[in-house]
Amino acid sequence: MTKEQIDRLIGAVQCGDRKELAKFISDIKLRKDYLTSWRKDYDTEHKIEIAVYRDIMAQIENDGYEYFYSKTLEDESARELLTGLHDPEKIMRCFEDSDELEFDNCDKIEMIKSSRDVGLIRACLEGKIDGVRPDDEQKLRLITASRDIAFMKECIAGDVKVRLSKKDKQVLIASSGDIEFIKEYIEGKLKGVRPNDGDKRHVLEMSGNVDLIASCIEGKLKGYNPNDMHKFYLMLPVVQELDDEVKLTVLKGRVHENDQLGEILATFSSLSEECKKYFEEYLAYRRLPTDNLELPFKILTNLGPEAFGGDRAKKRLAPEAINALGEETIYSLFNYNAASWAVDRKAIEIDKIIENPEMFHAYEQFRRTFAQEQPTQFMDKRNAITEFSKYASLIGECLSGPLTSEETAILQAVLQDGQVQINSKEELPAFPEKRKEMVEELIGDDPYNALCYLLTGKNSTEYYFVNAGQLTRAMQDFGKESADFAITKALNEFIELIGGGMSVTQQKKVLRAYNNDLQNEFTAEGSQVAEFRKAFRDIELQIRRMYGKELADTLIKDELPHGEADEKGNETIQLAGEDFKMLVCGIDTYKQGTGNFAQMARGKKYISTTLISEKHLSKAGATRYYGFRNIGENALVTESNYAKYPHPLTELERESEFFSADKLSENNQVNQVMLRREYLGDDGKMRDITPDYIVCFDGMIDDGDREEAKRLGVPIVVINTQEYEKRVKENSEEKAEPAVEVPAEYENTKKDMMDILRNARKKCTVKSQRVAMGKIIAEMEKELQADKNMMH
Amino acid sequence: MENEKTAVKSLEAMLNMLPEDLTNEEKEKVAEIRGMLKNISKKIDREE
């Protein structure tokens, strides 16, 4: 934001010119929802200022930030404090007045971050600044913001009291952009980390440093195992750095995951006919509808298993595998992204199942006695395959003869846990001790992970933390005040208590006590930790499905009018005021694209859509829109009531933010609904997200729309936006409440009181002032509300 | 409701296993969690 824009904004605020303010907000494309809160809650000029600049803080560059504060705050001392944004002492003094300045936790963290002062950041990380509590993500951002490699190293080594998971450390190193720092990690010279080949590869891939990645792939980087190089995800800029031979070797190993295959092939200076055929057939396979296994089999026969990532794939397509697991499971293993990821990276083997299919089926029966039922049959099947492959000899031995109740309990725990290797029935009693040893090691390496594992049986990357706001929202949206929601809330607080605030020594002491307790799980004494783990239910999936179902049901609630064939032979449906709900996905927003959904959909895991309805037509600009009304309840990944997620998307499934369909489009922003392109249907079978319509606005249908509609075999929906805008306007006029004037005396009195308290500053503590101020304001608000009620 | 009851009971037991030398802030948080668990127990009793 420029200084001119800031002046314009301040002018509007100071004059109380709401129209100008709204226009300004619209001009610079700020979030508009603050206007709503402003009308509801901010009834003094000072508060209006705060309401405005809180929302625009993120948009102001550093210089403008200071300028903005210095211009907007009337209070001399506050101005002095705030103009010294990069001065740690001034920032701390400013925090003392944070109530008056209405700085919340996030504001304070932002100020510390922008100071880039290592001392201040360290104090914040270690919880030494009153009232500032960064969460894990904010801690990571604070460390990154320091831009101080030596400090980052201290944090990684554990010399600063901050908990960093293995992944956090990787992000820190990769995002530092410091080549020497990354090299030290790869060479295993950094204190506090012990990276394996996969970790090193992951950091290199995250760093996006083309030269480093190319050096690794070519086997030139010390500390990186050349045998691991074929596992690199090949980015186009890296490929361009490699010679043909190396490129081909690496590409063959990762061909099944690469959605830029066509572009990569174009970088080869020469390619044998055999290679060309190999890749072309593979590309043809990627374009196939997912219910056809014929071509994969053909490719496998002609081109070998490398086409799908190696021998494992060959085994999965062997007739014995199909006999043992059934064609449907094999097909799902191939086509379900998550499953293929698991199969390829987590080394799910099916050899054991092929060797003994009867025992596998017996195991499937047995696991029903202990495993939580998964939302779809395939997920159960996949888990069963993983467990059986890992514990085949143990399962074979145990299920072939009688088991005592204790043996059964331990066997169930071993299989459910999946982290401790027990190979025979004889070894079963050793499980609690082995698990204890494993947790002890985890406490040393990654205490936070150990905490999650101890309490939930899952590690920190598997346990989805449902935040308190989401829990409350879900309770309100579904009228569900159930105990399991409240338990999750308490559990998260519990994890925060031990994992967030405690000193490392205290934390380890607690974790060791819990680990000792867990060891008693199968004794007469029993274990409270084990009891909790058994009772624990991860409600994230429950919440996701509740919102997924609500969305799926909402989309098909209103029937669309019948379509009619237009003069060019396309079925068109006219919407001019009728109720409807639809997800739209715009394509080719920023660049010239293919104009073709099938092309656009290839190789991507998610699709970003926007919910539009009779009340809300805001959407991102695009050259073509696809409409969706028929989605399954498992398709939903996450939602946001404003455009939030950039591409490429990483770790999206851990976002877990959901809104009811009504609330999603409440604030006239372009909302975002992320869906899986391939999802598990309600019947447990894989489904693809496919468009139900081409959507056009105000009769603007071009030939490309018509062609695409014919290609997909779907009608064109034409939305008359003017009719809907008219309808929204009429509704809002009907509902508008008469404006209630705030009495001028109230404002004056409040200002007078503020002045008195400001002058009193020298006579009493800031805390006493805050308490007094709080009481006075509360009384005045009550009176004002009473007056308003009387006026109504 | 048995499952929820067990969860509440075992979480309470785990709170009791915390060391005594907690900071004031940690003690406040423990009290807060105890309050939450108490409310959950009441809720479970009401639903039964």
Short mmCIF file of N, CA, C and O in Angstrom, two decimals, chain A residues 127 133 455 475 481-484 486-487 489-491 493-498 501-503 506 509-510 513-514 517 528-529 531-537, chain B residues 1-23 25-27 29-30 32-33 36-37 40 43-44 46-47:
data_model
loop_
_atom_site.label_atom_id
_atom_site.label_comp_id
_atom_site.label_asym_id
_atom_site.label_seq_id
_atom_site.Cartn_x
_atom_site.Cartn_y
_atom_site.Cartn_z
N GLY A 127 8.76 -18.48 25.64
CA GLY A 127 7.61 -18.15 26.47
C GLY A 127 7.92 -17.11 27.54
O GLY A 127 7.26 -17.05 28.58
N ARG A 133 1.94 -16.01 23.02
CA ARG A 133 2.02 -17.47 22.94
C ARG A 133 1.99 -17.94 21.50
O ARG A 133 0.92 -18.18 20.94
N LEU A 455 -0.29 -40.50 23.94
CA LEU A 455 -1.69 -40.20 24.26
C LEU A 455 -2.68 -40.76 23.24
O LEU A 455 -3.79 -41.13 23.58
N MET A 475 -20.03 -27.88 16.54
CA MET A 475 -21.09 -28.10 17.53
C MET A 475 -22.30 -27.24 17.19
O MET A 475 -23.44 -27.68 17.26
N GLU A 481 -23.45 -31.38 20.72
CA GLU A 481 -22.66 -31.02 21.89
C GLU A 481 -22.17 -32.29 22.55
O GLU A 481 -22.30 -32.50 23.74
N SER A 482 -21.65 -33.18 21.75
CA SER A 482 -21.36 -34.50 22.30
C SER A 482 -20.05 -34.52 23.09
O SER A 482 -19.20 -33.67 22.94
N ALA A 483 -19.97 -35.55 23.91
CA ALA A 483 -18.81 -35.69 24.80
C ALA A 483 -17.52 -35.89 24.01
O ALA A 483 -16.48 -35.38 24.41
N ASP A 484 -17.60 -36.61 22.88
CA ASP A 484 -16.34 -36.87 22.16
C ASP A 484 -15.72 -35.59 21.62
O ASP A 484 -14.51 -35.44 21.57
N ALA A 486 -16.04 -32.63 23.14
CA ALA A 486 -15.48 -31.95 24.32
C ALA A 486 -14.20 -32.63 24.79
O ALA A 486 -13.26 -31.97 25.24
N ILE A 487 -14.15 -33.95 24.65
CA ILE A 487 -12.92 -34.68 25.06
C ILE A 487 -11.75 -34.27 24.16
O ILE A 487 -10.64 -34.07 24.62
N LYS A 489 -11.36 -31.47 22.72
CA LYS A 489 -10.98 -30.12 23.14
C LYS A 489 -10.06 -30.21 24.37
O LYS A 489 -9.01 -29.56 24.42
N ALA A 490 -10.47 -31.03 25.33
CA ALA A 490 -9.66 -31.19 26.55
C ALA A 490 -8.31 -31.82 26.22
O ALA A 490 -7.27 -31.42 26.74
N LEU A 491 -8.33 -32.80 25.31
CA LEU A 491 -7.08 -33.47 24.94
C LEU A 491 -6.11 -32.48 24.30
O LEU A 491 -4.91 -32.48 24.61
N GLU A 493 -5.94 -29.33 24.80
CA GLU A 493 -5.42 -28.47 25.88
C GLU A 493 -4.32 -29.21 26.64
O GLU A 493 -3.31 -28.64 27.03
N PHE A 494 -4.57 -30.49 26.84
CA PHE A 494 -3.62 -31.34 27.57
C PHE A 494 -2.30 -31.43 26.81
O PHE A 494 -1.21 -31.28 27.37
N ILE A 495 -2.40 -31.64 25.52
CA ILE A 495 -1.19 -31.73 24.68
C ILE A 495 -0.47 -30.38 24.69
O ILE A 495 0.74 -30.32 24.77
N GLU A 496 -1.24 -29.31 24.66
CA GLU A 496 -0.65 -27.97 24.68
C GLU A 496 0.07 -27.73 26.02
O GLU A 496 1.17 -27.18 26.06
N LEU A 497 -0.55 -28.20 27.10
CA LEU A 497 0.05 -28.01 28.42
C LEU A 497 1.43 -28.67 28.49
O LEU A 497 2.41 -28.05 28.91
N ILE A 498 1.47 -29.92 28.05
CA ILE A 498 2.74 -30.66 28.18
C ILE A 498 3.68 -30.33 27.02
O ILE A 498 4.87 -30.12 27.20
N GLY A 501 4.05 -25.60 26.73
CA GLY A 501 4.56 -24.65 27.70
C GLY A 501 5.66 -25.14 28.62
O GLY A 501 6.44 -24.36 29.14
N MET A 502 5.73 -26.45 28.84
CA MET A 502 6.65 -26.94 29.88
C MET A 502 8.11 -26.84 29.46
O MET A 502 8.43 -26.88 28.28
N SER A 503 8.98 -26.78 30.46
CA SER A 503 10.41 -26.82 30.15
C SER A 503 10.73 -28.21 29.60
O SER A 503 10.01 -29.18 29.88
N GLN A 506 11.13 -30.84 32.39
CA GLN A 506 9.84 -31.22 32.99
C GLN A 506 9.04 -32.09 32.02
O GLN A 506 8.44 -33.10 32.40
N LYS A 509 10.28 -35.54 31.92
CA LYS A 509 9.93 -36.22 33.17
C LYS A 509 8.49 -36.77 33.07
O LYS A 509 8.21 -37.92 33.39
N VAL A 510 7.59 -35.92 32.57
CA VAL A 510 6.19 -36.33 32.43
C VAL A 510 6.07 -37.48 31.43
O VAL A 510 5.40 -38.49 31.68
N ALA A 513 7.15 -40.71 32.83
CA ALA A 513 6.17 -41.25 33.78
C ALA A 513 5.03 -41.93 33.01
O ALA A 513 4.59 -43.04 33.35
N TYR A 514 4.59 -41.31 31.94
CA TYR A 514 3.51 -41.90 31.14
C TYR A 514 3.99 -43.17 30.44
O TYR A 514 3.24 -44.14 30.30
N ASP A 517 3.99 -45.91 32.83
CA ASP A 517 2.62 -46.34 33.09
C ASP A 517 2.10 -47.22 31.96
O ASP A 517 1.48 -48.25 32.18
N GLN A 528 -3.32 -46.26 32.95
CA GLN A 528 -4.27 -45.19 32.63
C GLN A 528 -4.02 -44.65 31.23
O GLN A 528 -4.94 -44.31 30.50
N VAL A 529 -2.73 -44.58 30.87
CA VAL A 529 -2.39 -44.08 29.53
C VAL A 529 -2.98 -45.02 28.47
O VAL A 529 -3.59 -44.57 27.49
N GLU A 531 -5.53 -46.95 28.85
CA GLU A 531 -6.99 -46.82 28.87
C GLU A 531 -7.42 -45.65 27.98
O GLU A 531 -8.37 -45.75 27.22
N PHE A 532 -6.69 -44.54 28.12
CA PHE A 532 -7.05 -43.38 27.31
C PHE A 532 -6.83 -43.66 25.83
O PHE A 532 -7.66 -43.32 24.98
N ARG A 533 -5.71 -44.30 25.51
CA ARG A 533 -5.42 -44.58 24.10
C ARG A 533 -6.53 -45.45 23.49
O ARG A 533 -6.90 -45.27 22.33
N LYS A 534 -7.04 -46.39 24.30
CA LYS A 534 -8.09 -47.27 23.77
C LYS A 534 -9.38 -46.48 23.55
O LYS A 534 -10.14 -46.74 22.62
N ALA A 535 -9.62 -45.54 24.47
CA ALA A 535 -10.88 -44.78 24.38
C ALA A 535 -10.80 -43.64 23.37
O ALA A 535 -11.81 -43.11 22.94
N PHE A 536 -9.58 -43.29 22.98
CA PHE A 536 -9.39 -42.14 22.10
C PHE A 536 -10.02 -42.35 20.72
O PHE A 536 -9.86 -43.39 20.11
N ARG A 537 -10.78 -41.35 20.29
CA ARG A 537 -11.36 -41.39 18.94
C ARG A 537 -10.97 -40.10 18.23
O ARG A 537 -11.26 -39.00 18.72
N MET B 1 -21.60 -44.56 25.95
CA MET B 1 -20.98 -43.55 26.81
C MET B 1 -19.80 -44.11 27.61
O MET B 1 -19.05 -43.35 28.19
N GLU B 2 -19.68 -45.46 27.64
CA GLU B 2 -18.60 -46.07 28.43
C GLU B 2 -17.23 -45.58 27.94
O GLU B 2 -16.33 -45.30 28.71
N ASN B 3 -17.14 -45.50 26.62
CA ASN B 3 -15.88 -45.06 26.03
C ASN B 3 -15.50 -43.65 26.49
O ASN B 3 -14.36 -43.39 26.88
N GLU B 4 -16.47 -42.76 26.46
CA GLU B 4 -16.23 -41.37 26.86
C GLU B 4 -15.89 -41.29 28.34
O GLU B 4 -15.02 -40.54 28.76
N LYS B 5 -16.61 -42.11 29.14
CA LYS B 5 -16.34 -42.12 30.58
C LYS B 5 -14.90 -42.53 30.85
O LYS B 5 -14.20 -41.93 31.66
N THR B 6 -14.48 -43.59 30.13
CA THR B 6 -13.09 -44.06 30.30
C THR B 6 -12.11 -42.96 29.91
O THR B 6 -11.11 -42.75 30.59
N ALA B 7 -12.42 -42.28 28.81
CA ALA B 7 -11.50 -41.22 28.35
C ALA B 7 -11.35 -40.14 29.41
O ALA B 7 -10.24 -39.72 29.73
N VAL B 8 -12.48 -39.72 29.98
CA VAL B 8 -12.44 -38.66 30.99
C VAL B 8 -11.67 -39.14 32.22
O VAL B 8 -10.77 -38.45 32.74
N LYS B 9 -12.00 -40.35 32.65
CA LYS B 9 -11.37 -40.88 33.86
C LYS B 9 -9.85 -41.01 33.69
O LYS B 9 -9.07 -40.63 34.56
N SER B 10 -9.46 -41.52 32.54
CA SER B 10 -8.02 -41.72 32.34
C SER B 10 -7.28 -40.40 32.14
O SER B 10 -6.15 -40.24 32.57
N LEU B 11 -7.95 -39.43 31.51
CA LEU B 11 -7.30 -38.11 31.38
C LEU B 11 -7.10 -37.49 32.77
O LEU B 11 -6.06 -36.91 33.06
N GLU B 12 -8.13 -37.65 33.63
CA GLU B 12 -7.99 -37.14 35.01
C GLU B 12 -6.83 -37.82 35.71
O GLU B 12 -6.03 -37.18 36.39
N ALA B 13 -6.74 -39.13 35.50
CA ALA B 13 -5.65 -39.88 36.14
C ALA B 13 -4.30 -39.39 35.63
O ALA B 13 -3.34 -39.29 36.39
N MET B 14 -4.24 -39.08 34.36
CA MET B 14 -2.97 -38.61 33.80
C MET B 14 -2.62 -37.22 34.35
O MET B 14 -1.46 -36.90 34.55
N LEU B 15 -3.64 -36.42 34.60
CA LEU B 15 -3.38 -35.11 35.23
C LEU B 15 -2.79 -35.31 36.63
O LEU B 15 -1.89 -34.59 37.05
N ASN B 16 -3.32 -36.32 37.30
CA ASN B 16 -2.82 -36.59 38.66
C ASN B 16 -1.37 -37.08 38.65
O ASN B 16 -0.68 -37.01 39.66
N MET B 17 -0.96 -37.61 37.51
CA MET B 17 0.41 -38.12 37.43
C MET B 17 1.43 -37.00 37.14
O MET B 17 2.63 -37.25 37.09
N LEU B 18 0.96 -35.80 36.91
CA LEU B 18 1.89 -34.70 36.63
C LEU B 18 2.69 -34.36 37.90
O LEU B 18 2.17 -34.50 39.00
N PRO B 19 3.92 -33.91 37.74
CA PRO B 19 4.72 -33.57 38.94
C PRO B 19 4.12 -32.40 39.71
O PRO B 19 3.31 -31.64 39.16
N GLU B 20 4.52 -32.27 40.96
CA GLU B 20 3.93 -31.21 41.78
C GLU B 20 4.57 -29.85 41.54
O GLU B 20 3.96 -28.82 41.79
N ASP B 21 5.82 -29.87 41.08
CA ASP B 21 6.53 -28.59 40.93
C ASP B 21 6.21 -27.89 39.61
O ASP B 21 7.09 -27.50 38.85
N LEU B 22 4.93 -27.73 39.34
CA LEU B 22 4.53 -27.02 38.11
C LEU B 22 4.55 -25.51 38.35
O LEU B 22 4.43 -25.06 39.50
N THR B 23 4.69 -24.76 37.26
CA THR B 23 4.65 -23.30 37.41
C THR B 23 3.19 -22.90 37.65
O THR B 23 2.27 -23.70 37.41
N GLU B 25 1.40 -20.90 35.98
CA GLU B 25 0.66 -20.93 34.71
C GLU B 25 0.22 -22.35 34.37
O GLU B 25 -0.91 -22.59 33.95
N GLU B 26 1.15 -23.29 34.58
CA GLU B 26 0.82 -24.70 34.30
C GLU B 26 -0.29 -25.20 35.24
O GLU B 26 -1.19 -25.93 34.82
N LYS B 27 -0.19 -24.75 36.50
CA LYS B 27 -1.24 -25.16 37.46
C LYS B 27 -2.61 -24.62 37.03
O LYS B 27 -3.61 -25.31 37.14
N LYS B 29 -3.55 -24.01 34.03
CA LYS B 29 -3.99 -24.79 32.86
C LYS B 29 -4.55 -26.15 33.31
O LYS B 29 -5.55 -26.62 32.79
N VAL B 30 -3.87 -26.74 34.29
CA VAL B 30 -4.35 -28.03 34.81
C VAL B 30 -5.75 -27.85 35.38
O VAL B 30 -6.66 -28.66 35.12
N GLU B 32 -7.88 -25.63 34.59
CA GLU B 32 -8.80 -25.40 33.47
C GLU B 32 -9.23 -26.73 32.84
O GLU B 32 -10.41 -26.97 32.57
N ILE B 33 -8.24 -27.61 32.63
CA ILE B 33 -8.57 -28.92 32.02
C ILE B 33 -9.45 -29.73 32.98
O ILE B 33 -10.41 -30.38 32.54
N MET B 36 -12.86 -28.61 32.53
CA MET B 36 -13.45 -29.13 31.28
C MET B 36 -13.91 -30.57 31.47
O MET B 36 -15.00 -30.96 31.04
N LEU B 37 -13.06 -31.35 32.14
CA LEU B 37 -13.40 -32.77 32.33
C LEU B 37 -14.63 -32.93 33.23
O LEU B 37 -15.47 -33.81 33.01
N ILE B 40 -17.59 -32.34 31.18
CA ILE B 40 -17.88 -33.48 30.29
C ILE B 40 -18.58 -34.58 31.09
O ILE B 40 -19.55 -35.19 30.63
N LYS B 43 -22.08 -33.76 31.55
CA LYS B 43 -22.79 -33.93 30.28
C LYS B 43 -23.13 -35.42 30.04
O LYS B 43 -24.23 -35.77 29.67
N ILE B 44 -22.11 -36.25 30.33
CA ILE B 44 -22.32 -37.70 30.14
C ILE B 44 -23.43 -38.17 31.07
O ILE B 44 -24.34 -38.91 30.66
N ARG B 46 -25.87 -36.45 32.34
CA ARG B 46 -27.17 -35.95 31.86
C ARG B 46 -27.69 -36.79 30.70
O ARG B 46 -28.85 -37.16 30.65
N GLU B 47 -26.78 -37.11 29.78
CA GLU B 47 -27.20 -37.87 28.60
C GLU B 47 -27.61 -39.29 28.96
O GLU B 47 -28.38 -39.92 28.25
#
